[in-house]
mmCIF file of C-alpha atoms in Angstrom:
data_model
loop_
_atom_site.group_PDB
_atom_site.id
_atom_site.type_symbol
_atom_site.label_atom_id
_atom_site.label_comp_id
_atom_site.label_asym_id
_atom_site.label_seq_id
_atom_site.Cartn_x
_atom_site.Cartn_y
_atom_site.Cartn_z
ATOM 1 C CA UNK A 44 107.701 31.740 82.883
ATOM 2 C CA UNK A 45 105.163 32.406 85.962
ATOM 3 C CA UNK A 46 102.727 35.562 86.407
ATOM 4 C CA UNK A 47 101.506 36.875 89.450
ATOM 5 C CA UNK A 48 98.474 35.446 90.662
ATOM 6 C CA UNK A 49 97.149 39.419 90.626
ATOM 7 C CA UNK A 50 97.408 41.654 87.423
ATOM 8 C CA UNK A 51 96.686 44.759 88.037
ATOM 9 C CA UNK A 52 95.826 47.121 84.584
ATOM 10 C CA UNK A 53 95.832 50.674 84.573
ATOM 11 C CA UNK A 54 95.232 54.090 82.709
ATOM 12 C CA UNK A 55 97.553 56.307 83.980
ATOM 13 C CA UNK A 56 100.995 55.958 86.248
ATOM 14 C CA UNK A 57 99.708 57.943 88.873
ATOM 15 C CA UNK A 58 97.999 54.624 89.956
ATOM 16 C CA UNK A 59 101.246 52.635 90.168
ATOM 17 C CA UNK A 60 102.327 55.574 92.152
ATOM 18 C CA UNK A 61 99.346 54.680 95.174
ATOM 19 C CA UNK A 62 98.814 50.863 94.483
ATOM 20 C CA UNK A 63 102.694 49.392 93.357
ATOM 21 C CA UNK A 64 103.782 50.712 97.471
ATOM 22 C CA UNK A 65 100.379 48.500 98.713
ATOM 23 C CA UNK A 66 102.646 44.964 96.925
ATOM 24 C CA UNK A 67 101.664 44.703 93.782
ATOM 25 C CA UNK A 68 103.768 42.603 91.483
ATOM 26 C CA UNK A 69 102.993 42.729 88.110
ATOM 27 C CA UNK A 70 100.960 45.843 86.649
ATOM 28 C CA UNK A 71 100.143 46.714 82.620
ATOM 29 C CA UNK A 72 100.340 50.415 82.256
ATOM 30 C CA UNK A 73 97.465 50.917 79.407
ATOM 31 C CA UNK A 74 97.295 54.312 78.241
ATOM 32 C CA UNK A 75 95.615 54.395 74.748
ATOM 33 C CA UNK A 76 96.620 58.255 74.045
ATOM 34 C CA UNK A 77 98.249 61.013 76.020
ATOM 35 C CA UNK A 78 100.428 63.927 75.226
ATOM 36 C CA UNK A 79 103.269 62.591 77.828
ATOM 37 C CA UNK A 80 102.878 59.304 76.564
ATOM 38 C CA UNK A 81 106.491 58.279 76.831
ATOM 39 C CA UNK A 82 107.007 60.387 80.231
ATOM 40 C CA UNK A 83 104.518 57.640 81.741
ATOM 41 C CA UNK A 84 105.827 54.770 80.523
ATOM 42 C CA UNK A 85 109.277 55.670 81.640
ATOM 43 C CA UNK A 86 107.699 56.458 84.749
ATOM 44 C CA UNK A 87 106.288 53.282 85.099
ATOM 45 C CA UNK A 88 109.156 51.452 84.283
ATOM 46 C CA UNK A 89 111.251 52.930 86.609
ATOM 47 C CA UNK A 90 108.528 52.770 89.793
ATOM 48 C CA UNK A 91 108.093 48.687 88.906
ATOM 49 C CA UNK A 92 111.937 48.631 89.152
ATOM 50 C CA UNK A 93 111.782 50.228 92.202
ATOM 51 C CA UNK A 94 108.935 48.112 93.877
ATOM 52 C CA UNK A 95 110.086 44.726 92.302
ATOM 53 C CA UNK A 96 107.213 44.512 90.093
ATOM 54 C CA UNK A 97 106.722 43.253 86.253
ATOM 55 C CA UNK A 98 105.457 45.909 83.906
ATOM 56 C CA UNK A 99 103.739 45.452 81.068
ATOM 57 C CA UNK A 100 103.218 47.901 78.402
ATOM 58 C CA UNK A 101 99.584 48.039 76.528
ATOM 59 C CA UNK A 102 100.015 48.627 72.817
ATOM 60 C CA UNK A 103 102.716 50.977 72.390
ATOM 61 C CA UNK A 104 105.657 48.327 71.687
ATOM 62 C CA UNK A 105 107.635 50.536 69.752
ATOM 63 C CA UNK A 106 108.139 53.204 72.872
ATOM 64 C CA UNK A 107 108.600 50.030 75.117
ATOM 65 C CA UNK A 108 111.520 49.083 73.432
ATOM 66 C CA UNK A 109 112.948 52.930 73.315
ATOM 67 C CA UNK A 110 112.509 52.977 76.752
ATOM 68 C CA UNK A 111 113.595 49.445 77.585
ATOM 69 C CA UNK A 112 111.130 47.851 78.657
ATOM 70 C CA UNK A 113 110.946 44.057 78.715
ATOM 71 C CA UNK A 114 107.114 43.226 78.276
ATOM 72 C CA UNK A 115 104.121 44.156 75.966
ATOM 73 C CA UNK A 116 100.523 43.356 75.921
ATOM 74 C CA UNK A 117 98.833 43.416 72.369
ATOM 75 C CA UNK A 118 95.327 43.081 71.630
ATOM 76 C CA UNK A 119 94.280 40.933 68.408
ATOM 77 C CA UNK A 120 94.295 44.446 66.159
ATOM 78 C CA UNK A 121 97.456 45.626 67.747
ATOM 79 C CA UNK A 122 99.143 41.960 66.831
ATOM 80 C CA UNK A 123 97.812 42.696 63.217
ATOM 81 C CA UNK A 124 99.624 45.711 63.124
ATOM 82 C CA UNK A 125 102.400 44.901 65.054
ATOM 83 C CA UNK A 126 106.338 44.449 63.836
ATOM 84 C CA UNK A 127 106.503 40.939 65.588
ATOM 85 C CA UNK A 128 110.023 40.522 64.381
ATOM 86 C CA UNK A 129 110.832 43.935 65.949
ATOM 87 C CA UNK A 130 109.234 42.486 69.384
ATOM 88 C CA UNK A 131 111.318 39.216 69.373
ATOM 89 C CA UNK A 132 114.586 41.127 68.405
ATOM 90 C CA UNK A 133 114.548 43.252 70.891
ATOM 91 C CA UNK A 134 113.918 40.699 73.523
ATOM 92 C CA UNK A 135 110.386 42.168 74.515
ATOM 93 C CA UNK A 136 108.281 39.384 76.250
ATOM 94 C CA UNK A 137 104.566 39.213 74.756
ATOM 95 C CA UNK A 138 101.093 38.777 75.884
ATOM 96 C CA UNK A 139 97.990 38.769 73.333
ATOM 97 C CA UNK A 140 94.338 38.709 74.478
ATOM 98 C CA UNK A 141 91.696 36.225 72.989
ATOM 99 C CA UNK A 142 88.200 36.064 73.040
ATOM 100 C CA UNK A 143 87.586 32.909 70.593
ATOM 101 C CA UNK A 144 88.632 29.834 69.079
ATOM 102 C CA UNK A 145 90.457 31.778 65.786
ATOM 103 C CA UNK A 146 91.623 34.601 68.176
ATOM 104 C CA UNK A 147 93.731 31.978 70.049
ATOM 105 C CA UNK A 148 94.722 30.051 66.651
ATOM 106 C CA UNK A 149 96.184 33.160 66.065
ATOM 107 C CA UNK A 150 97.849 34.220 69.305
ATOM 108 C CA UNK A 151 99.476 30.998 69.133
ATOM 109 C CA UNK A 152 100.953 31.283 66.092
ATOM 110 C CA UNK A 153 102.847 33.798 67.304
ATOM 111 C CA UNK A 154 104.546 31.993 70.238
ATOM 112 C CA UNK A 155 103.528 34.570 73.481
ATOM 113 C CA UNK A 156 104.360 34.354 76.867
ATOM 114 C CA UNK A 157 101.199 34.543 78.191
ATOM 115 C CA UNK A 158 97.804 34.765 76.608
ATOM 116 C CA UNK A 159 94.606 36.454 77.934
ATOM 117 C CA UNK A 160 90.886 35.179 77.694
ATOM 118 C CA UNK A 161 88.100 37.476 78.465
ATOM 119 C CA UNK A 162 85.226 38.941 79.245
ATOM 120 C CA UNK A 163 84.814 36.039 82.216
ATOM 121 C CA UNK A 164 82.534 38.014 83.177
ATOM 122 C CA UNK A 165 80.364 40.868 81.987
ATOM 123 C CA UNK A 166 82.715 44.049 82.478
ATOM 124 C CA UNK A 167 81.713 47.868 82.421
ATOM 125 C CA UNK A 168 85.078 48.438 81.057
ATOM 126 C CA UNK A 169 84.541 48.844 77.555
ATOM 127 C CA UNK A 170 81.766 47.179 75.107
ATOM 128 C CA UNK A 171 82.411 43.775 73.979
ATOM 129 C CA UNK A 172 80.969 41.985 71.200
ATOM 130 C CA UNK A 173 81.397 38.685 73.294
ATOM 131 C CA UNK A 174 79.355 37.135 76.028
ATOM 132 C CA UNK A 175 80.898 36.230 79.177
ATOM 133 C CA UNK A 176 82.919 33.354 78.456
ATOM 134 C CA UNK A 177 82.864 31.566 82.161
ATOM 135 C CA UNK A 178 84.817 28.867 83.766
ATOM 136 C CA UNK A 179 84.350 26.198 81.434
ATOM 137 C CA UNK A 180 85.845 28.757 78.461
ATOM 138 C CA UNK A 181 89.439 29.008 81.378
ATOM 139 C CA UNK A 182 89.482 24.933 81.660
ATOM 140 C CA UNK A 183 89.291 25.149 77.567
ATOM 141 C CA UNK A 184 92.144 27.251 76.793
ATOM 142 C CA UNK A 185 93.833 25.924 79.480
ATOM 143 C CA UNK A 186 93.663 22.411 78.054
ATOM 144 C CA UNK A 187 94.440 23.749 74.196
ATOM 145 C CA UNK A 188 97.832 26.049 75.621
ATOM 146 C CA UNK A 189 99.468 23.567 77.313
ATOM 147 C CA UNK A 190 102.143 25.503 79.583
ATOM 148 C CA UNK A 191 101.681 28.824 78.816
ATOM 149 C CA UNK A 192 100.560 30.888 81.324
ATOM 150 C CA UNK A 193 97.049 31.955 81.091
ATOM 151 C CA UNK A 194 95.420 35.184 82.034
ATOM 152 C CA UNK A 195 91.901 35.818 82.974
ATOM 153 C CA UNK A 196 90.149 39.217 83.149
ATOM 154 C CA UNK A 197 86.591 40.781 82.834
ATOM 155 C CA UNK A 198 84.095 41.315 85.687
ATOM 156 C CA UNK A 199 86.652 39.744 88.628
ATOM 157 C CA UNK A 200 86.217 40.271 92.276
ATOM 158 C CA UNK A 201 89.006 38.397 94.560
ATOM 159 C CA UNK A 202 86.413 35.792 95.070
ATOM 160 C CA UNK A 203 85.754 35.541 91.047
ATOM 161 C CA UNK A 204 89.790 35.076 90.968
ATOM 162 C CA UNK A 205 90.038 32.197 93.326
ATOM 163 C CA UNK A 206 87.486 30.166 91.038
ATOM 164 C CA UNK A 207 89.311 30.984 88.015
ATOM 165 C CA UNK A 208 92.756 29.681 89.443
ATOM 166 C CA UNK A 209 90.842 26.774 89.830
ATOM 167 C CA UNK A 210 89.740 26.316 86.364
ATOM 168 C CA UNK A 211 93.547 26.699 84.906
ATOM 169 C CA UNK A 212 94.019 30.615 85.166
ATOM 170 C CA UNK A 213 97.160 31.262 86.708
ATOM 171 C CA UNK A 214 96.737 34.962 87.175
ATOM 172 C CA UNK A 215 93.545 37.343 87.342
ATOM 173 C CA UNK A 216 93.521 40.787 85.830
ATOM 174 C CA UNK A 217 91.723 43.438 87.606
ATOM 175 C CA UNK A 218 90.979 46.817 86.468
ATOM 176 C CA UNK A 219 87.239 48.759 87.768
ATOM 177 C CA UNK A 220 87.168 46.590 90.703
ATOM 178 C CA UNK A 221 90.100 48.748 92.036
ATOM 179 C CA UNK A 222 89.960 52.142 89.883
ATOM 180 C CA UNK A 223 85.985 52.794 90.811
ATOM 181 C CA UNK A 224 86.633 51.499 94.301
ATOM 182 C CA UNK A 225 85.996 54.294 96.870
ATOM 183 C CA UNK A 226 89.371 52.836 98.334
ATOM 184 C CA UNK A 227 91.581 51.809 96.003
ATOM 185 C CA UNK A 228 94.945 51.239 98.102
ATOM 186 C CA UNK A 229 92.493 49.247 100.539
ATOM 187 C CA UNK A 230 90.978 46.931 97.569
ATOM 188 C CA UNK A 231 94.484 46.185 96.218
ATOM 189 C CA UNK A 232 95.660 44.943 99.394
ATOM 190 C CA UNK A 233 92.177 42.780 99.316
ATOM 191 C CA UNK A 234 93.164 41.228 96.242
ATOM 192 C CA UNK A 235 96.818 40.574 97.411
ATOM 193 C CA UNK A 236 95.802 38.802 100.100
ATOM 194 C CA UNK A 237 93.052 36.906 98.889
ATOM 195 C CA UNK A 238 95.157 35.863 96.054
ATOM 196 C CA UNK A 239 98.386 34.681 97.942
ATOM 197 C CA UNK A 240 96.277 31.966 99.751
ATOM 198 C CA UNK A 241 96.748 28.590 98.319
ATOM 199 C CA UNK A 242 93.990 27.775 95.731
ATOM 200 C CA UNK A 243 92.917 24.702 98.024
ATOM 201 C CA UNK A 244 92.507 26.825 101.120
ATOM 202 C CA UNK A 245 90.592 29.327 98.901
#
């Protein structure tokens, strides 16, 4: 399986309505709580169809498969919690974040499609008991997951991206760099084009 090279994360389908018409190709719809809850994610699911794009759904696995969906994104609580055998039954694809050696040891063991390693940077997305975890942390998980595709995310700029395709990251997730931008639908097509050059041209 291959990501795109730009994964864009967002709290609310209103922004797949602006950014999915600028190109975007894969987008995770993460809404932790909302009273239409399932409205979005149907929402969502039907825009990506529309735009050939990948979504991914943050969390709530159990509406993703309701609403057939094909993809979820758990973090290392949610993959406590999670019906695993549910997720694999029901043919959802899976992605699990990591932010250490036992987080990954335990994403493994779970066979995803993808894993996630963050903060690479410091982020003003959320607190994080972790410091930023750099390049060297990409070309580490890279070496220890073999094949799998591998997801960086925390702090990115497109410039930030093309250094961590270099390191082993084979796609960058992007989240305030877009939302707080004064031009969002002008940023995403920044990122799109910075991150369809080829990594040696970068």
């Amino acid at each position: 399986m291959t990501l795109d090279p730009f994964y864009l994360i967002v709290d609310h389908v209103g922004w797949l309505r602006r950014l999915l018409p600028c190109g975007v190709k894969l987008a995770q719809l993460r809404v932790k709580q909302a009273d239409d809850l399932r409205e979005q994610i149907a929402e969502a699911r039907d825009l990506c169809q529309a735009h050939g794009a990948q979504l991914i759904v943050n969390d709530h696995w159990r509406l993703a498969l309701e609403l057939g969906c094909d993809f979820v994104h758990l973090g290392q609580e949610d993959l406590s919690n999670a019906d695993l055998q549910a997720i694999k039954a029901g043919g959802l694809k899976l992605g699990v974040s990591t932010h250490d050696e036992a987080e990954l040891h335990k994403a493994l063991a779970v066979e995803p499609d993808y894993v996630a390693l963050g903060p690479i940077f410091p982020t003003i997305l959320k607190k994080m008991p972790w410091a930023p975890q750099g390049f060297d942390k990409i070309d580490l998980w890279r070496n220890k997951i073999g094949a799998l595709p591998l997801v960086a995310i925390g702090g990115l700029t497109p410039e930030r991206a093309l250094d961590c395709y270099k390191a082993g990251a084979d796609s960058a997730a992007v989240v305030t760099d877009i939302s707080l931008n004064p031009d969002p639908e002008t940023r995403c097509r920044e990122w799109i084009a910075a991150t369809r050059r080829p990594i040696s041209a970068a």
